[in-house]
mmCIF file of N, CA and C and ligand atoms in Angstrom:
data_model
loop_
_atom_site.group_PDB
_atom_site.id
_atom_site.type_symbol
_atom_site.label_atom_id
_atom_site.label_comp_id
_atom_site.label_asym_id
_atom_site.label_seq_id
_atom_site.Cartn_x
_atom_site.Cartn_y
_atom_site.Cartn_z
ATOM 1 N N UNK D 1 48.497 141.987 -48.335
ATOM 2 C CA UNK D 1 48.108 142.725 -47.117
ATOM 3 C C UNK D 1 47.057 143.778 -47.458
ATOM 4 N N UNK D 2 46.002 143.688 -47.008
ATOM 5 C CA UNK D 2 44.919 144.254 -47.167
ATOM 6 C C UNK D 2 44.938 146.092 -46.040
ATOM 7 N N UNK D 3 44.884 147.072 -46.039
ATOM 8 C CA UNK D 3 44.874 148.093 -45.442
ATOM 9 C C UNK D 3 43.277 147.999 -44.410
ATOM 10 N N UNK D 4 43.769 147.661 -42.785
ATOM 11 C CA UNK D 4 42.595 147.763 -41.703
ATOM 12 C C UNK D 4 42.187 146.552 -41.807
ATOM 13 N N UNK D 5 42.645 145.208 -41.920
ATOM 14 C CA UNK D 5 42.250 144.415 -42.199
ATOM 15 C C UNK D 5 43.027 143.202 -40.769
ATOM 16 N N UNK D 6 42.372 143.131 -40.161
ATOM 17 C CA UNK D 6 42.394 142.342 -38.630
ATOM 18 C C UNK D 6 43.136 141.053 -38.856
ATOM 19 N N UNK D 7 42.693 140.561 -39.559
ATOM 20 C CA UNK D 7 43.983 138.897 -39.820
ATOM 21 C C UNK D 7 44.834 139.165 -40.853
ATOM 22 N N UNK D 8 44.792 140.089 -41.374
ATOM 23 C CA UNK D 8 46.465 140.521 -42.078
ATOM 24 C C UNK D 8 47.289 141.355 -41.013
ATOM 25 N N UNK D 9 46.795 141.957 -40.059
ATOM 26 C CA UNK D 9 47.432 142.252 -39.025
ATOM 27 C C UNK D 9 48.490 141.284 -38.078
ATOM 28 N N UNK D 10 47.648 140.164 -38.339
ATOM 29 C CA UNK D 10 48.178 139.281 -36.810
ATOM 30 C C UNK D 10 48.840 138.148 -37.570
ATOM 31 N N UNK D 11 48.482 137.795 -39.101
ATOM 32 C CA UNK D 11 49.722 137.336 -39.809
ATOM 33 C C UNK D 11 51.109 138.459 -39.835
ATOM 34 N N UNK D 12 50.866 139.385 -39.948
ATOM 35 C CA UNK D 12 51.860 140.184 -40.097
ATOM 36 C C UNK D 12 52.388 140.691 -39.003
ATOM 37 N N UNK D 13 52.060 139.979 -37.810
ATOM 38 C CA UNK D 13 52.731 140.247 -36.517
ATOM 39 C C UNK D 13 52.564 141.669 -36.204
ATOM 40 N N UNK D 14 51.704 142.474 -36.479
ATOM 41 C CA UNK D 14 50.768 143.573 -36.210
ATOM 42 C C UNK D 14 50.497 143.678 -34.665
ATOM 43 N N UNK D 15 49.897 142.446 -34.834
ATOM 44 C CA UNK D 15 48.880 142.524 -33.624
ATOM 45 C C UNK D 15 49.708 141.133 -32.763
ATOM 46 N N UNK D 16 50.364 141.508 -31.524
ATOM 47 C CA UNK D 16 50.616 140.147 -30.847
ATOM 48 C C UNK D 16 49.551 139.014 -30.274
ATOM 49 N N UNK D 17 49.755 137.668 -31.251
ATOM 50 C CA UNK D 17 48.976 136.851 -31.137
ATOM 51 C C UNK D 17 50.023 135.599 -31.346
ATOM 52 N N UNK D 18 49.438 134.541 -30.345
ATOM 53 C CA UNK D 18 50.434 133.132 -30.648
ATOM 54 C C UNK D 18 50.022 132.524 -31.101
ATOM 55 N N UNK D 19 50.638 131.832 -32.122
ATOM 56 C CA UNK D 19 49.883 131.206 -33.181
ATOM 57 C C UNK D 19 50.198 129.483 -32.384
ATOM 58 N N UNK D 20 48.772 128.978 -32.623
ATOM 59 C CA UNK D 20 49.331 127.152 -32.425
ATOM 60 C C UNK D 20 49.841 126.622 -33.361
ATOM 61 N N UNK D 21 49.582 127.039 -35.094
ATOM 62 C CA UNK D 21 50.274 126.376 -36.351
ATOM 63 C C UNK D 21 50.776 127.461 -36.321
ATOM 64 N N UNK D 22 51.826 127.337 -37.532
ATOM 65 C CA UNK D 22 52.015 128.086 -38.734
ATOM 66 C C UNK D 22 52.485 126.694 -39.982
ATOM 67 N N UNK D 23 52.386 127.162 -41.171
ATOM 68 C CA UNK D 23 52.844 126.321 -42.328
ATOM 69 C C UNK D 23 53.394 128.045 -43.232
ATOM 70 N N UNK D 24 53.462 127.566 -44.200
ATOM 71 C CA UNK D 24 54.191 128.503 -45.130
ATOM 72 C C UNK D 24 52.696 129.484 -45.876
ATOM 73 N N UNK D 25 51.282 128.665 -45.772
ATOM 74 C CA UNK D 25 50.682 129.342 -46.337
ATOM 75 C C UNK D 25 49.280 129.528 -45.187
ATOM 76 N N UNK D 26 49.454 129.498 -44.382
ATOM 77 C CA UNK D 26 48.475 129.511 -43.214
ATOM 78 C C UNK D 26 48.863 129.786 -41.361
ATOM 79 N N UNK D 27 47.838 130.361 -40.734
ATOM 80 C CA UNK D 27 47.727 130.741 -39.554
ATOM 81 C C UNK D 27 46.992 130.246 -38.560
ATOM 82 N N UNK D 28 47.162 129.270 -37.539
ATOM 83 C CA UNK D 28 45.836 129.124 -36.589
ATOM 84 C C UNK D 28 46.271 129.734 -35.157
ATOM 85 N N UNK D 29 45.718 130.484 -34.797
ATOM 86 C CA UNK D 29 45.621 130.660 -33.365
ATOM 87 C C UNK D 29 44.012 130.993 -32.798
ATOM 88 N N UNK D 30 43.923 130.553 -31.459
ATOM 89 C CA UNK D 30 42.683 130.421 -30.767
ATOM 90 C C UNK D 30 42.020 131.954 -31.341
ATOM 91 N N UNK D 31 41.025 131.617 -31.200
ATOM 92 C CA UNK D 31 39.349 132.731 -31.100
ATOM 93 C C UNK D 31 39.329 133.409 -29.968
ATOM 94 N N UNK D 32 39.264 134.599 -29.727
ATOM 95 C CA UNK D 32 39.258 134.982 -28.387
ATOM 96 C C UNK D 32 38.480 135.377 -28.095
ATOM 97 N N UNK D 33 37.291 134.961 -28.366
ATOM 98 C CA UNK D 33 35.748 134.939 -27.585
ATOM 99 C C UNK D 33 35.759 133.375 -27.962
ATOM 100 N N UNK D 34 35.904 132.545 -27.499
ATOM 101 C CA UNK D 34 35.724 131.103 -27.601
ATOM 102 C C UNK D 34 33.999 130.629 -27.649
ATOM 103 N N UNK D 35 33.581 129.987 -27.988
ATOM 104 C CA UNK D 35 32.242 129.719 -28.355
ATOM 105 C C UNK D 35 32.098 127.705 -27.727
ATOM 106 N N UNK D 36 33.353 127.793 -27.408
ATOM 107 C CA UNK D 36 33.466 126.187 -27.059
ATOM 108 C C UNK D 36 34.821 125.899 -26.331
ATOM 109 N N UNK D 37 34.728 124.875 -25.321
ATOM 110 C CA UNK D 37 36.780 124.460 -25.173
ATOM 111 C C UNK D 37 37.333 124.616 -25.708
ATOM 112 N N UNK D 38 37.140 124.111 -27.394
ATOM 113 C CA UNK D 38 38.217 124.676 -28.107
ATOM 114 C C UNK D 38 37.619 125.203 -28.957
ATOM 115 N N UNK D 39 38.757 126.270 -29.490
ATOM 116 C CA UNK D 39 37.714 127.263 -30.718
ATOM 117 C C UNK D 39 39.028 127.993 -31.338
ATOM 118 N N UNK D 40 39.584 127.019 -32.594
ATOM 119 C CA UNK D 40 40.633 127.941 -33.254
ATOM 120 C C UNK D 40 39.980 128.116 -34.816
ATOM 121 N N UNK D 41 40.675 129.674 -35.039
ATOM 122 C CA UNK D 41 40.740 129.859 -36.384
ATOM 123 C C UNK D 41 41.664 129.780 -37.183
ATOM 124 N N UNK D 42 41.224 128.884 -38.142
ATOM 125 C CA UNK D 42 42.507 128.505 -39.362
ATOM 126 C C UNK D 42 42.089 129.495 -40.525
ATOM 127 N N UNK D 43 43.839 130.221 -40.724
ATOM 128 C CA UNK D 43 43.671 131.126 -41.812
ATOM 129 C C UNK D 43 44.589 131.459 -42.393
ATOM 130 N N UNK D 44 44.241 131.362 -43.782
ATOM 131 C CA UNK D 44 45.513 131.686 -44.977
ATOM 132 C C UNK D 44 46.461 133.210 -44.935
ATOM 133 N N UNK D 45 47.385 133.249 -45.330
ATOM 134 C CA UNK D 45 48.014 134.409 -45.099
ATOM 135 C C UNK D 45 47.905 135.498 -46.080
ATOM 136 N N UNK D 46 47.093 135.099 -47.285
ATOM 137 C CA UNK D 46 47.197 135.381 -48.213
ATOM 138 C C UNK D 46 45.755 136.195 -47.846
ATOM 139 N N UNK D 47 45.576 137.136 -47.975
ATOM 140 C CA UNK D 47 44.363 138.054 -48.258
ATOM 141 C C UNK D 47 43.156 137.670 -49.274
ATOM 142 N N UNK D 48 42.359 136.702 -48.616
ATOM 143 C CA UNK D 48 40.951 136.612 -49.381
ATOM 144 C C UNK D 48 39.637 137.089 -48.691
ATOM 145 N N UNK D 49 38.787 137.781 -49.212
ATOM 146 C CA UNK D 49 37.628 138.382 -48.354
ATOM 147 C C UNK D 49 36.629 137.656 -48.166
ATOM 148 N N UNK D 50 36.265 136.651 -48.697
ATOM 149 C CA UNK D 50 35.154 135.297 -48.017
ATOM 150 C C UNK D 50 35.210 133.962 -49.001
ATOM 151 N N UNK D 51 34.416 133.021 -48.605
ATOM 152 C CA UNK D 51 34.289 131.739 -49.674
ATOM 153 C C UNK D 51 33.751 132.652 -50.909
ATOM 154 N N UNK D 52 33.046 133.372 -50.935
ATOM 155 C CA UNK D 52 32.414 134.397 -52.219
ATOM 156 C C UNK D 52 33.446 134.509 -53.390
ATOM 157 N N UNK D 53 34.903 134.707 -52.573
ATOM 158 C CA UNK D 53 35.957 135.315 -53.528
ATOM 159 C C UNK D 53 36.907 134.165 -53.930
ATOM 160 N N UNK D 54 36.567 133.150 -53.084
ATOM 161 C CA UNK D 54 37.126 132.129 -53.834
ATOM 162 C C UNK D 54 37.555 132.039 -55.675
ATOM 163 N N UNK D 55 38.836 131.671 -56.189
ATOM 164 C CA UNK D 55 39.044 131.493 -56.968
ATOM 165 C C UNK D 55 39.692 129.853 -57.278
ATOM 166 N N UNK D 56 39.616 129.418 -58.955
ATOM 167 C CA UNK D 56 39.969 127.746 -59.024
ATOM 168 C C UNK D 56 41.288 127.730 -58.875
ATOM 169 N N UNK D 57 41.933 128.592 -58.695
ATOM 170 C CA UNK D 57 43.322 128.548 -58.210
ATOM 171 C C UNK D 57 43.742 128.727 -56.253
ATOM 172 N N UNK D 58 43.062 129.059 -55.783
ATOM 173 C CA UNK D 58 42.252 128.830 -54.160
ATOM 174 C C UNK D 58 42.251 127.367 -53.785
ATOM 175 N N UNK D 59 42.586 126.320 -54.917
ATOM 176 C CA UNK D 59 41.682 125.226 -53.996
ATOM 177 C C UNK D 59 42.727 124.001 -53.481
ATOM 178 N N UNK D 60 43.970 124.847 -53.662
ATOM 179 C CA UNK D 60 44.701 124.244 -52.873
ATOM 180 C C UNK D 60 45.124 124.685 -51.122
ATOM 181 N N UNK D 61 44.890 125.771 -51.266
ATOM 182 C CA UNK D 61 44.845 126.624 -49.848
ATOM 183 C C UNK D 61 43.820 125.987 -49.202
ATOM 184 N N UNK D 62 42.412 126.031 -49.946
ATOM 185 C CA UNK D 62 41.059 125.479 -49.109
ATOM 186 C C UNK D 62 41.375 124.002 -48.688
ATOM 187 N N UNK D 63 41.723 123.658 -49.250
ATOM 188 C CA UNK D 63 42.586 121.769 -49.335
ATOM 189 C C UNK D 63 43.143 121.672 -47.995
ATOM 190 N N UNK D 64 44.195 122.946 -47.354
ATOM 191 C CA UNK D 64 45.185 123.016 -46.948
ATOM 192 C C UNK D 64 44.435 123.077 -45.720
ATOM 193 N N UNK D 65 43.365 124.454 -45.826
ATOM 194 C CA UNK D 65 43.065 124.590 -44.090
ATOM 195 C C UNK D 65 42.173 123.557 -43.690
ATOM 196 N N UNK D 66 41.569 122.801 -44.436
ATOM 197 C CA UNK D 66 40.709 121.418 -44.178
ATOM 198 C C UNK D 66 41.770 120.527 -43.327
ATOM 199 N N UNK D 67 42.565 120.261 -44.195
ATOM 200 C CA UNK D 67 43.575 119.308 -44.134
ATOM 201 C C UNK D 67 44.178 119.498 -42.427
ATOM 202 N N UNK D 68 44.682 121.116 -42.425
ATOM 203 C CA UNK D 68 44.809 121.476 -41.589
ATOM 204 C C UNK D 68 43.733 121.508 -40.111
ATOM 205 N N UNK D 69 42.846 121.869 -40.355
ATOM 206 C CA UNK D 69 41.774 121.654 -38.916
ATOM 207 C C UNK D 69 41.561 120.166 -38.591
ATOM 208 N N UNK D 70 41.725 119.204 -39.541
ATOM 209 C CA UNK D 70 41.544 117.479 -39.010
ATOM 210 C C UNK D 70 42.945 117.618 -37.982
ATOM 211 N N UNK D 71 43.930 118.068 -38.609
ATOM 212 C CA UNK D 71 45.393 118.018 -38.080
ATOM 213 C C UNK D 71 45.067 118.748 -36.559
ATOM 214 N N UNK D 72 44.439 119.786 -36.360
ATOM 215 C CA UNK D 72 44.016 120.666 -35.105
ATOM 216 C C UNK D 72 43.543 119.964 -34.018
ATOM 217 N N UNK D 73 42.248 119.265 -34.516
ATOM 218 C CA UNK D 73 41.368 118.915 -34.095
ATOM 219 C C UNK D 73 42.470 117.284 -33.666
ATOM 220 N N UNK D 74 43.375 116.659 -34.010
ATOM 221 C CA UNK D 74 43.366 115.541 -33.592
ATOM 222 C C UNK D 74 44.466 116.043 -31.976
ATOM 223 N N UNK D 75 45.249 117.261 -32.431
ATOM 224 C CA UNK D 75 46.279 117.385 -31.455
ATOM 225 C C UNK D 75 45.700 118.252 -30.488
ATOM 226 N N UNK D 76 44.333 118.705 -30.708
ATOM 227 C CA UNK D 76 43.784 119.237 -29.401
ATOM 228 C C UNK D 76 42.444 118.260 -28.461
ATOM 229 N N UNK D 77 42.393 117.059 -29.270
ATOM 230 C CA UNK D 77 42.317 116.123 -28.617
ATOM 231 C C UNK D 77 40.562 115.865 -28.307
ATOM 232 N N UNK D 78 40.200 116.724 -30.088
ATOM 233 C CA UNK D 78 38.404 116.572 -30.147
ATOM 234 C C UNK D 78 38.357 115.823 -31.093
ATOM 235 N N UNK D 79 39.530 115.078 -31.712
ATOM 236 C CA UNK D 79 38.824 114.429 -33.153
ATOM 237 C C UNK D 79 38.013 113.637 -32.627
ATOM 238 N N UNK D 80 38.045 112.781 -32.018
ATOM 239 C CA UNK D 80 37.255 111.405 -31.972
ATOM 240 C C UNK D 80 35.670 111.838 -30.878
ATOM 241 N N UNK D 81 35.778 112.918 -30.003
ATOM 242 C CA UNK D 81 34.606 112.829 -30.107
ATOM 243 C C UNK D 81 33.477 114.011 -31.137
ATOM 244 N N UNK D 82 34.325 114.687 -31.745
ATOM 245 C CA UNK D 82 34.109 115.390 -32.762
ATOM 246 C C UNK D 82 33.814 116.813 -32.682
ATOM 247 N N UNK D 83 33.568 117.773 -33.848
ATOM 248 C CA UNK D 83 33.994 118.888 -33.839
ATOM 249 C C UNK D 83 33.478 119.891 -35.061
ATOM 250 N N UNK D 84 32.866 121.010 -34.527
ATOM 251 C CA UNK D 84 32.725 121.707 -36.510
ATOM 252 C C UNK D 84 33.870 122.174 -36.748
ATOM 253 N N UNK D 85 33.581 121.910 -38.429
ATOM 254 C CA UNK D 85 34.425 123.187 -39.020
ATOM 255 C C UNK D 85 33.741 124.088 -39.823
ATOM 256 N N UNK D 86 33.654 125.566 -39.768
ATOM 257 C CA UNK D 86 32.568 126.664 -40.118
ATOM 258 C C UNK D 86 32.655 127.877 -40.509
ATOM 259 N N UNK D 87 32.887 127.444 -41.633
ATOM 260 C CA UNK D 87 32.876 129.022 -42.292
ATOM 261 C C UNK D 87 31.435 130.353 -42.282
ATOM 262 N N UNK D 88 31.753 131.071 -41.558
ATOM 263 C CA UNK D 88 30.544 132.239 -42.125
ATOM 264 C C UNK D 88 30.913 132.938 -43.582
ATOM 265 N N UNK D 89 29.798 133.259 -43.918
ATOM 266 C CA UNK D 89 29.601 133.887 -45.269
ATOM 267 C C UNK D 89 29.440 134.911 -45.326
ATOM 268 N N UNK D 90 30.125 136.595 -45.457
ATOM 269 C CA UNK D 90 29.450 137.638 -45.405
ATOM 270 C C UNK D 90 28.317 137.802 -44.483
ATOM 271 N N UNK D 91 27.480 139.160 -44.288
ATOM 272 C CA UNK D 91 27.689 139.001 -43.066
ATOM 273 C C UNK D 91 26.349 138.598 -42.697
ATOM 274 N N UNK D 92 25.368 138.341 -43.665
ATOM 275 C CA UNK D 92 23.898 137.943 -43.676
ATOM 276 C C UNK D 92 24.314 136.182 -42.674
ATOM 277 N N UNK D 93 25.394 135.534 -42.825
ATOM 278 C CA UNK D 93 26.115 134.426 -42.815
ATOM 279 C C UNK D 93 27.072 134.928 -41.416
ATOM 280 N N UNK D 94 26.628 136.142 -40.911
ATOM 281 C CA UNK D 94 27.813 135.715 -39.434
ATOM 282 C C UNK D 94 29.111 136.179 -39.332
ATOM 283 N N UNK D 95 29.539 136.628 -40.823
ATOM 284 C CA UNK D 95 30.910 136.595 -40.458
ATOM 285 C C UNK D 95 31.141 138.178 -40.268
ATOM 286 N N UNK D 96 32.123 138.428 -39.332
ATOM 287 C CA UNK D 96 32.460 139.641 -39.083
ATOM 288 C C UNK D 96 33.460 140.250 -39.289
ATOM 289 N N UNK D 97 35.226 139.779 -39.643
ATOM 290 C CA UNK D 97 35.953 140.003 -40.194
ATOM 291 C C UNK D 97 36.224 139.090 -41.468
ATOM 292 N N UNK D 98 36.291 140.542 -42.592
ATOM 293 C CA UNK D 98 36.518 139.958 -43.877
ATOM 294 C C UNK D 98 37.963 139.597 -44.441
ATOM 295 N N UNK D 99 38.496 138.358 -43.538
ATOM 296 C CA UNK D 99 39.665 138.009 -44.241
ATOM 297 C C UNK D 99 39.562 136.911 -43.993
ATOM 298 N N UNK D 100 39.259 135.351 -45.065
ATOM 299 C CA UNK D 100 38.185 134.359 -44.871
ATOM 300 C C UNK D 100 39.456 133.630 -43.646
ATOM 301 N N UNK D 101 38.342 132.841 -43.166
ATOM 302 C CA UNK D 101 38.868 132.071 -42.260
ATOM 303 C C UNK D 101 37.930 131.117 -41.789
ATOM 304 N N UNK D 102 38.475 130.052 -41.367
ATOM 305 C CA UNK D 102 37.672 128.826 -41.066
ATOM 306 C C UNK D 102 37.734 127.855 -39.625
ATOM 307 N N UNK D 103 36.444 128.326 -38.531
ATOM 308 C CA UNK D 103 36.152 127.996 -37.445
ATOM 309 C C UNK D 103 36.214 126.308 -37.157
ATOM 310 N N UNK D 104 37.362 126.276 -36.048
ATOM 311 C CA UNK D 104 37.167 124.547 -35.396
ATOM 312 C C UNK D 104 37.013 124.281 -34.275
ATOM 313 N N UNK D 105 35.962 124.157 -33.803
ATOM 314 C CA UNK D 105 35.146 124.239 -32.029
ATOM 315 C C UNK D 105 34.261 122.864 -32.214
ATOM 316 N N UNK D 106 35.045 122.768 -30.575
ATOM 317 C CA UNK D 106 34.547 121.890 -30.637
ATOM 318 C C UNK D 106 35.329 121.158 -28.720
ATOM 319 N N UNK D 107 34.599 120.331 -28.188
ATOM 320 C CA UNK D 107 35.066 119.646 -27.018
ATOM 321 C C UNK D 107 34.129 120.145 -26.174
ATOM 322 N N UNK D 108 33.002 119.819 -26.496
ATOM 323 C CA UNK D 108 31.889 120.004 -25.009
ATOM 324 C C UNK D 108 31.700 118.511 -24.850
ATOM 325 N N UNK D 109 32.060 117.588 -25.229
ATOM 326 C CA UNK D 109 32.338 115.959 -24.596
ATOM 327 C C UNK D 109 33.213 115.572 -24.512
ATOM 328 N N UNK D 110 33.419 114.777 -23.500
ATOM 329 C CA UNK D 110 35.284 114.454 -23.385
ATOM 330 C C UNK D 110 35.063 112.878 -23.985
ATOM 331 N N UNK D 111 34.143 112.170 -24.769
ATOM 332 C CA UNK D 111 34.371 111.031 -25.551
ATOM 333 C C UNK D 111 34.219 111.074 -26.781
HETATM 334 P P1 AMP G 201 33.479 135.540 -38.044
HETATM 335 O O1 AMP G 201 32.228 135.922 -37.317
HETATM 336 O O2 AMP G 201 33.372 134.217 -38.747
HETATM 337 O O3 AMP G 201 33.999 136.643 -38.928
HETATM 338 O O4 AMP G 201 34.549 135.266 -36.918
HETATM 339 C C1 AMP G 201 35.506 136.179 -36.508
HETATM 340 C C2 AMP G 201 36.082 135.624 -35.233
HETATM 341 O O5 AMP G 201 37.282 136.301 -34.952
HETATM 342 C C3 AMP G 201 35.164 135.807 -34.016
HETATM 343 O O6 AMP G 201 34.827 134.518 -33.478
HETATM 344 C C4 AMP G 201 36.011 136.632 -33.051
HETATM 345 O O7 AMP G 201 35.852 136.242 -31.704
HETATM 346 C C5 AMP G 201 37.425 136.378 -33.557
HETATM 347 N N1 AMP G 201 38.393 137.427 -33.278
HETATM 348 C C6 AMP G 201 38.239 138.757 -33.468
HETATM 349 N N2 AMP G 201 39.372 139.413 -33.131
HETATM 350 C C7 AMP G 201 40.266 138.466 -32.729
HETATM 351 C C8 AMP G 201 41.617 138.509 -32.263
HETATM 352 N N3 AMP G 201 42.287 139.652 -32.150
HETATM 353 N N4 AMP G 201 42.210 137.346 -31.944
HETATM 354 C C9 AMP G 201 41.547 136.185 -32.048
HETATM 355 N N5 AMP G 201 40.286 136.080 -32.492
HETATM 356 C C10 AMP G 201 39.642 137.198 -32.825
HETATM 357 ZN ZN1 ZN G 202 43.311 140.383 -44.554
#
């Protein structure tokens, strides 16, 4: 748990938010500025500050939320006509809260 840190908050039930997953090592609940029909963020519970900080012991978590957004994406019903998944990078890269997490938007076609 990181101190002021916005998705260690709302893993930590800080901040009331409903989550659509949970697993033992991850979080998804919707984006709430949506950028698309659907727009969830998948995120580890574990306090990492971007792909930057990635470590080779990380790459089962990264495994996990991949694994995890195909899993998103099929039960919210964009796999097949498809969907990003998008990490920002610090903030030259977009991203605005530093507790990494990984964007799945997607459903502006319904085929
Ligand atoms: P990024 O720009 O990659 O850091 O994305 C951060 C995302 O978090 C943005 O798309 C925000 O809309 C989203 N966000 C910020 N606060 C919340 C919140 N309390 N609940 C859900 N999503 C949030
Ligand atoms: Zn955090």
């Amino acid at each position: 748990m990181e101190d002021n840190c916005l998705f260690c908050k709302i893993v930590n039930n800080e901040l009331p938010t409903e989550f659509v997953y949970e697993s033992e090592n991850l979080i998804v609940f919707k984006d709430i500025h949506p950028q698309a029909p659907v727009h969830l963020l998948i995120v580890p519970k574990r306090h990492i500050r971007s792909i930057n900080d990635l470590e080779a012991k990380d790459e089962k978590i990264l495994a996990e939320m991949i694994m995890t957004g195909k899993k998103m994406a099929k039960e919210m019903k964009v796999a097949q006509s498809g969907y990003k998944l998008k990490f920002n990078v610090e903030r030259g890269g977009g991203q605005l809260v530093f507790h990494l997490h990984m964007h799945l938007i997607g459903g502006w076609v319904n085929k």
